[in-house]
Amino acid sequence: MMKRLFHHYRKRSRQVEAERHTKLENVAPRPSGKEGGRFHLSTKEAVRRFRAHALVEEKSHRDVVRVGLKDSVWSDLYHHALTASWPAFAAIAVVSYVVLNLVFALLYMVAPNQITGLSHGTLLSLFFFSVQTLSTVGYGTMSPIGAYANAIVSIEVFVGMMLTALATGVVFARFARPRARLMFSNIAVISNEGGIPALCIRIANLRMSVILSVDIEVALSRLVMSDNGHLVRKFDQLLLMQSHVPVLRFAFVMAHVITPDSPLHGKTVAELEGEEAEIIVTVTGTDEALGQTVFARTAYRFDRVQHNHRFVDIVLSRPDGRITVDYTRFHDVEAH
């Protein structure tokens, strides 16, 4: 029953999202600018172009298709090697290793009689001979005896030493990359305690070591129509009550008070959703154990903002004087 309700809710949410985008796209273009009759980029075209930016901070920049840029792997090989996922990195490394050894095995096939100890001069034997040569590991069974074979072996040994150094450096760099194990709350809340509305988001440090000198920045990203009729994305900073945290041990709730000067003041949820608005959060700090700068980011659409709610308290005191942090209730909220 619960599973059926969940699927129904998800289907309905997708329908509402599609209807909202359809309404935006059906807006007719309007003349604007000093030239009067000239039509600038229509709302329909602009929405199609800017919809790629929606949720880009929450998901990944890979959701944006860039046209006109040469993003070749060879032009930025080191960056691609660092940012690729571990399964993709391992798969590429294994395939490259096999292909490279196969290429050298085919070169040895040109003169198989110049390799001693081969079993029937098969390609498989030459492949394993290439593996031993590339890794500079020799077992004394197979060895080159001719000028051609020794020349290929010399080239392969040099290539093997270079690739070993490069692979070691890339693997070390991947492990040494500073990563902030920060957890953001699944939703944001707007509390209204004391009659003062405030947008609140909770973050938590998941490591045992503390994060020092934490700086938090929150911005409101939305689509607005400029004076010349162009649809542009605007970023407004949301000032926090405390944007700098000297020491982040476990959890912290950032709060933006919605005053008359706030970009959120007087805005309804329907207006914000119509502007493709989202809240972008960036956190930077220094990991005490690593001594390196770490950062994390996320984004919230306004369908993930609950009004008149607050986060439940997850920090409790134990009878022995120690503090308990209940991360199982980290995302829980309560009405007030």
Coordinates of C-alpha atoms in Angstrom, one line a residue:
M1 CA 0.0 0.0 0.0
M2 CA 2.8 2.4 1.0
K3 CA 4.7 1.5 -2.2
R4 CA 1.6 2.3 -4.3
L5 CA 1.1 5.6 -2.6
F6 CA 4.8 6.5 -3.1
H7 CA 4.6 5.8 -6.8
H8 CA 1.4 7.7 -7.2
Y9 CA 2.9 10.7 -5.4
R10 CA 6.0 10.6 -7.5
K11 CA 4.0 10.4 -10.7
R12 CA 1.8 13.3 -9.6
S13 CA 4.9 15.4 -8.8
R14 CA 6.3 14.8 -12.3
Q15 CA 3.0 15.8 -13.9
V16 CA 2.9 19.0 -11.9
E17 CA 6.5 19.8 -12.9
A18 CA 5.7 19.1 -16.6
E19 CA 2.6 21.3 -16.4
R20 CA 4.6 24.2 -14.8
H21 CA 7.2 24.1 -17.5
T22 CA 4.6 23.9 -20.2
K23 CA 3.0 27.1 -18.9
L24 CA 6.3 28.8 -19.0
E25 CA 7.1 27.7 -22.5
N26 CA 3.7 28.8 -23.9
V27 CA 4.4 32.4 -23.1
A28 CA 4.4 34.4 -26.3
P29 CA 7.5 36.5 -27.2
R30 CA 7.2 40.2 -26.6
P31 CA 8.9 43.1 -28.3
S32 CA 11.4 44.9 -26.0
G33 CA 14.4 47.2 -26.0
K34 CA 15.0 50.5 -27.6
E35 CA 14.4 49.3 -31.1
G36 CA 10.7 48.8 -30.6
G37 CA 9.7 46.2 -33.1
R38 CA 12.7 44.0 -32.7
F39 CA 12.1 40.7 -30.9
H40 CA 14.7 39.5 -28.5
L41 CA 15.1 36.0 -27.3
S42 CA 11.6 34.7 -26.6
T43 CA 10.5 33.5 -23.2
K44 CA 9.9 30.0 -24.7
E45 CA 13.4 29.8 -26.1
A46 CA 15.0 31.3 -23.1
V47 CA 13.3 28.9 -20.7
R48 CA 14.4 26.0 -22.8
R49 CA 17.9 27.3 -22.7
F50 CA 17.9 28.0 -19.0
R51 CA 16.1 24.9 -17.8
A52 CA 19.4 23.0 -18.1
H53 CA 20.6 25.1 -15.2
A54 CA 17.7 24.0 -12.9
L55 CA 19.0 21.7 -10.2
V56 CA 22.5 21.8 -11.7
E57 CA 24.0 22.6 -8.3
E58 CA 22.0 19.8 -6.7
K59 CA 22.9 17.2 -9.3
S60 CA 26.0 17.7 -11.4
H61 CA 27.4 19.9 -14.1
R62 CA 27.4 16.9 -16.3
D63 CA 23.7 17.5 -16.8
V64 CA 24.5 20.5 -18.9
V65 CA 25.4 19.9 -22.5
R66 CA 28.0 22.3 -23.7
V67 CA 28.1 23.1 -27.4
G68 CA 31.1 24.7 -29.1
L69 CA 33.6 23.6 -26.5
K70 CA 36.3 21.0 -27.2
D71 CA 36.2 18.8 -24.0
S72 CA 38.6 16.2 -25.3
V73 CA 40.0 13.7 -22.8
W74 CA 43.5 14.2 -24.2
S75 CA 43.4 18.0 -23.8
D76 CA 42.7 17.7 -20.0
L77 CA 43.7 14.1 -19.2
Y78 CA 44.9 14.8 -15.6
H79 CA 41.6 16.5 -14.7
H80 CA 39.5 13.7 -16.2
A81 CA 41.6 11.1 -14.4
L82 CA 41.0 12.9 -11.1
T83 CA 37.2 13.5 -11.6
A84 CA 36.3 10.1 -13.0
S85 CA 34.5 7.7 -10.7
W86 CA 36.5 4.8 -9.3
P87 CA 34.7 2.1 -11.4
A88 CA 35.3 4.2 -14.5
F89 CA 38.9 4.9 -13.6
A90 CA 39.6 1.2 -12.9
A91 CA 37.9 0.0 -16.1
I92 CA 39.8 2.5 -18.2
A93 CA 43.1 1.5 -16.5
V94 CA 42.5 -2.3 -17.1
V95 CA 41.4 -1.8 -20.7
S96 CA 44.4 0.5 -21.4
Y97 CA 46.8 -2.1 -19.8
V98 CA 45.4 -5.0 -21.9
V99 CA 45.4 -3.0 -25.1
L100 CA 49.0 -1.7 -24.6
N101 CA 50.3 -5.2 -23.9
L102 CA 48.4 -6.6 -26.9
V103 CA 50.0 -3.9 -29.2
F104 CA 53.5 -4.9 -28.0
A105 CA 52.6 -8.6 -28.4
L106 CA 51.6 -7.9 -32.0
L107 CA 54.9 -6.2 -32.5
Y108 CA 56.7 -9.2 -31.2
M109 CA 54.7 -11.4 -33.6
V110 CA 56.6 -9.8 -36.4
A111 CA 59.7 -11.8 -35.4
P112 CA 58.6 -14.5 -32.9
N113 CA 61.9 -16.4 -33.5
Q114 CA 63.8 -13.6 -31.7
I115 CA 62.0 -14.5 -28.4
T116 CA 63.4 -17.6 -26.7
G117 CA 61.3 -19.9 -24.5
L118 CA 58.0 -19.4 -26.3
S119 CA 55.5 -22.2 -26.3
H120 CA 54.7 -22.6 -30.0
G121 CA 55.1 -18.9 -30.6
T122 CA 51.5 -18.1 -29.8
L123 CA 50.1 -14.7 -29.4
L124 CA 49.1 -15.5 -25.8
S125 CA 52.7 -16.3 -24.9
L126 CA 53.9 -13.1 -26.5
F127 CA 51.2 -11.2 -24.6
F128 CA 52.4 -12.5 -21.2
F129 CA 56.0 -11.8 -22.3
S130 CA 54.9 -8.2 -22.9
V131 CA 53.3 -8.1 -19.4
Q132 CA 56.5 -9.2 -17.8
T133 CA 58.5 -6.7 -19.9
L134 CA 56.2 -3.8 -19.2
S135 CA 56.4 -4.4 -15.5
T136 CA 60.2 -5.0 -15.7
V137 CA 59.6 -8.4 -14.1
G138 CA 61.5 -11.3 -15.7
Y139 CA 61.3 -14.9 -14.7
G140 CA 64.1 -16.2 -17.0
T141 CA 61.8 -18.3 -19.2
M142 CA 61.4 -16.0 -22.1
S143 CA 64.0 -13.5 -23.3
P144 CA 64.9 -11.5 -26.5
I145 CA 67.8 -12.5 -28.6
G146 CA 67.6 -10.4 -31.8
A147 CA 68.2 -6.7 -32.5
Y148 CA 64.5 -6.2 -33.4
A149 CA 63.2 -7.9 -30.3
N150 CA 65.7 -6.0 -28.0
A151 CA 64.7 -2.7 -29.6
I152 CA 61.0 -3.3 -28.9
V153 CA 61.8 -4.5 -25.4
S154 CA 63.8 -1.3 -24.7
I155 CA 60.9 0.8 -25.9
E156 CA 58.4 -1.2 -23.8
V157 CA 60.5 -1.0 -20.6
F158 CA 60.8 2.8 -21.0
V159 CA 57.0 3.1 -21.6
G160 CA 56.4 0.8 -18.6
M161 CA 58.5 3.0 -16.3
M162 CA 56.8 6.2 -17.4
L163 CA 53.3 4.7 -17.1
T164 CA 54.1 3.3 -13.6
A165 CA 55.2 6.7 -12.4
L166 CA 52.1 8.4 -14.0
A167 CA 49.7 5.8 -12.6
T168 CA 51.2 6.0 -9.1
G169 CA 50.9 9.8 -9.2
V170 CA 47.3 9.8 -10.4
V171 CA 46.2 7.2 -7.8
F172 CA 48.0 9.0 -5.0
A173 CA 46.4 12.3 -6.1
R174 CA 42.9 10.7 -6.1
F175 CA 43.4 9.4 -2.6
A176 CA 44.9 12.7 -1.4
R177 CA 42.2 14.9 -2.7
P178 CA 40.6 16.7 0.3
R179 CA 36.9 15.9 0.6
A180 CA 34.6 17.3 3.2
R181 CA 32.3 14.7 4.6
L182 CA 29.5 17.1 5.2
M183 CA 25.9 16.2 5.3
F184 CA 23.1 18.6 4.4
S185 CA 19.5 18.3 5.5
N186 CA 17.2 16.8 2.9
I187 CA 14.9 19.8 3.3
A188 CA 15.1 23.4 4.3
V189 CA 12.6 24.9 6.7
I190 CA 11.1 28.4 7.3
S191 CA 10.5 28.7 11.0
N192 CA 8.4 31.5 12.4
E193 CA 9.4 31.6 16.1
G194 CA 8.6 34.9 17.8
G195 CA 6.8 36.1 14.7
I196 CA 10.2 36.4 12.8
P197 CA 10.4 34.1 9.7
A198 CA 13.8 32.6 9.1
L199 CA 15.1 30.2 6.4
C200 CA 17.0 27.4 8.2
I201 CA 19.3 24.6 6.8
R202 CA 21.2 22.1 8.8
I203 CA 24.7 20.7 8.1
A204 CA 26.7 18.1 9.9
N205 CA 30.4 17.1 10.0
L206 CA 30.6 13.3 9.6
R207 CA 34.2 13.0 10.5
M208 CA 35.7 12.6 14.0
S209 CA 38.1 15.4 13.3
V210 CA 36.8 19.0 13.4
I211 CA 36.6 21.5 10.5
L212 CA 38.1 24.8 11.3
S213 CA 37.2 28.3 10.1
V214 CA 34.0 27.3 8.3
D215 CA 32.6 29.9 5.9
I216 CA 29.0 29.5 4.7
E217 CA 27.5 31.3 1.7
V218 CA 23.8 31.0 0.7
A219 CA 22.4 32.5 -2.5
L220 CA 19.0 32.7 -4.2
S221 CA 19.2 31.7 -7.9
R222 CA 16.3 32.6 -10.1
L223 CA 15.3 33.5 -13.6
V224 CA 14.2 37.2 -14.1
M225 CA 13.3 39.3 -17.1
S226 CA 15.9 42.0 -17.6
D227 CA 15.0 45.5 -18.8
N228 CA 15.8 44.7 -22.4
G229 CA 13.6 41.7 -22.4
H230 CA 16.2 38.9 -21.9
L231 CA 15.6 36.2 -19.5
V232 CA 18.7 36.0 -17.3
R233 CA 19.7 34.1 -14.2
K234 CA 20.1 36.3 -11.1
F235 CA 22.0 35.4 -7.9
D236 CA 21.0 37.3 -4.7
Q237 CA 23.0 36.7 -1.6
L238 CA 21.0 35.6 1.5
L239 CA 22.7 37.0 4.5
L240 CA 23.1 34.6 7.5
M241 CA 22.9 35.4 11.1
Q242 CA 26.2 33.6 11.4
S243 CA 28.1 32.9 8.2
H244 CA 31.4 32.0 9.9
V245 CA 31.8 29.1 12.3
P246 CA 35.2 28.9 14.1
V247 CA 34.9 25.2 14.8
L248 CA 32.4 22.7 13.3
R249 CA 32.4 19.6 15.5
F250 CA 29.1 17.9 14.6
A251 CA 26.0 19.9 13.5
F252 CA 25.1 23.5 12.9
V253 CA 21.9 25.2 11.7
M254 CA 22.4 28.2 9.4
A255 CA 19.6 30.8 9.5
H256 CA 18.7 33.6 7.2
V257 CA 16.2 36.0 8.7
I258 CA 13.6 37.1 6.1
T259 CA 13.5 40.8 6.7
P260 CA 12.1 43.5 4.4
D261 CA 15.6 43.7 2.8
S262 CA 15.7 39.9 2.1
P263 CA 15.2 38.8 -1.5
L264 CA 12.7 36.3 -0.2
H265 CA 10.5 38.9 1.5
G266 CA 7.0 39.0 0.1
K267 CA 7.6 36.2 -2.3
T268 CA 5.1 33.3 -2.6
V269 CA 6.1 29.7 -3.3
A270 CA 4.2 30.0 -6.7
E271 CA 6.3 33.0 -7.7
L272 CA 9.5 31.4 -6.7
E273 CA 8.7 28.2 -8.6
G274 CA 7.7 30.2 -11.6
E275 CA 11.1 31.9 -11.5
E276 CA 12.9 28.5 -11.4
A277 CA 14.3 29.6 -8.0
E278 CA 16.6 27.5 -6.0
I279 CA 18.7 28.0 -2.9
I280 CA 22.4 27.4 -3.4
V281 CA 24.6 26.6 -0.4
T282 CA 28.4 26.5 -0.4
V283 CA 30.6 25.5 2.6
T284 CA 34.3 25.9 2.9
G285 CA 36.6 25.1 5.8
T286 CA 40.0 23.6 6.9
D287 CA 40.1 20.0 7.9
E288 CA 42.1 19.8 11.2
A289 CA 43.6 16.4 10.5
L290 CA 44.6 17.1 6.9
G291 CA 45.4 20.8 7.2
Q292 CA 43.8 21.3 3.8
T293 CA 40.8 23.3 2.6
V294 CA 37.7 21.3 2.0
F295 CA 34.4 22.4 0.5
A296 CA 30.9 21.1 -0.2
R297 CA 27.8 22.4 -1.9
T298 CA 24.1 21.6 -2.5
A299 CA 20.9 23.3 -3.7
Y300 CA 17.3 23.3 -2.7
R301 CA 14.3 23.8 -4.9
F302 CA 11.3 25.4 -3.1
D303 CA 9.3 22.1 -3.2
R304 CA 11.9 21.0 -0.6
V305 CA 11.2 23.9 1.7
Q306 CA 8.7 23.4 4.6
H307 CA 7.0 26.4 6.2
N308 CA 6.3 26.7 9.9
H309 CA 8.6 23.9 10.8
R310 CA 11.9 23.6 12.6
F311 CA 14.6 20.9 12.9
V312 CA 14.4 18.6 15.9
D313 CA 17.2 18.7 18.4
I314 CA 19.7 16.0 17.8
V315 CA 22.2 17.0 20.5
L316 CA 21.5 15.4 23.9
S317 CA 23.3 15.2 27.2
R318 CA 24.2 11.8 28.7
P319 CA 24.1 11.1 32.5
D320 CA 27.9 10.6 32.4
G321 CA 28.3 14.1 31.1
R322 CA 29.1 13.2 27.5
I323 CA 27.2 14.5 24.5
T324 CA 25.1 12.3 22.2
V325 CA 24.5 13.4 18.6
D326 CA 21.6 11.4 17.0
Y327 CA 22.3 11.5 13.3
T328 CA 19.3 9.2 12.7
R329 CA 17.1 12.2 13.3
F330 CA 19.2 14.7 11.4
H331 CA 16.6 15.2 8.7
D332 CA 13.6 15.2 11.0
V333 CA 11.5 18.4 11.4
E334 CA 8.6 19.3 13.6
A335 CA 5.7 21.8 13.3
H336 CA 5.5 24.7 15.7

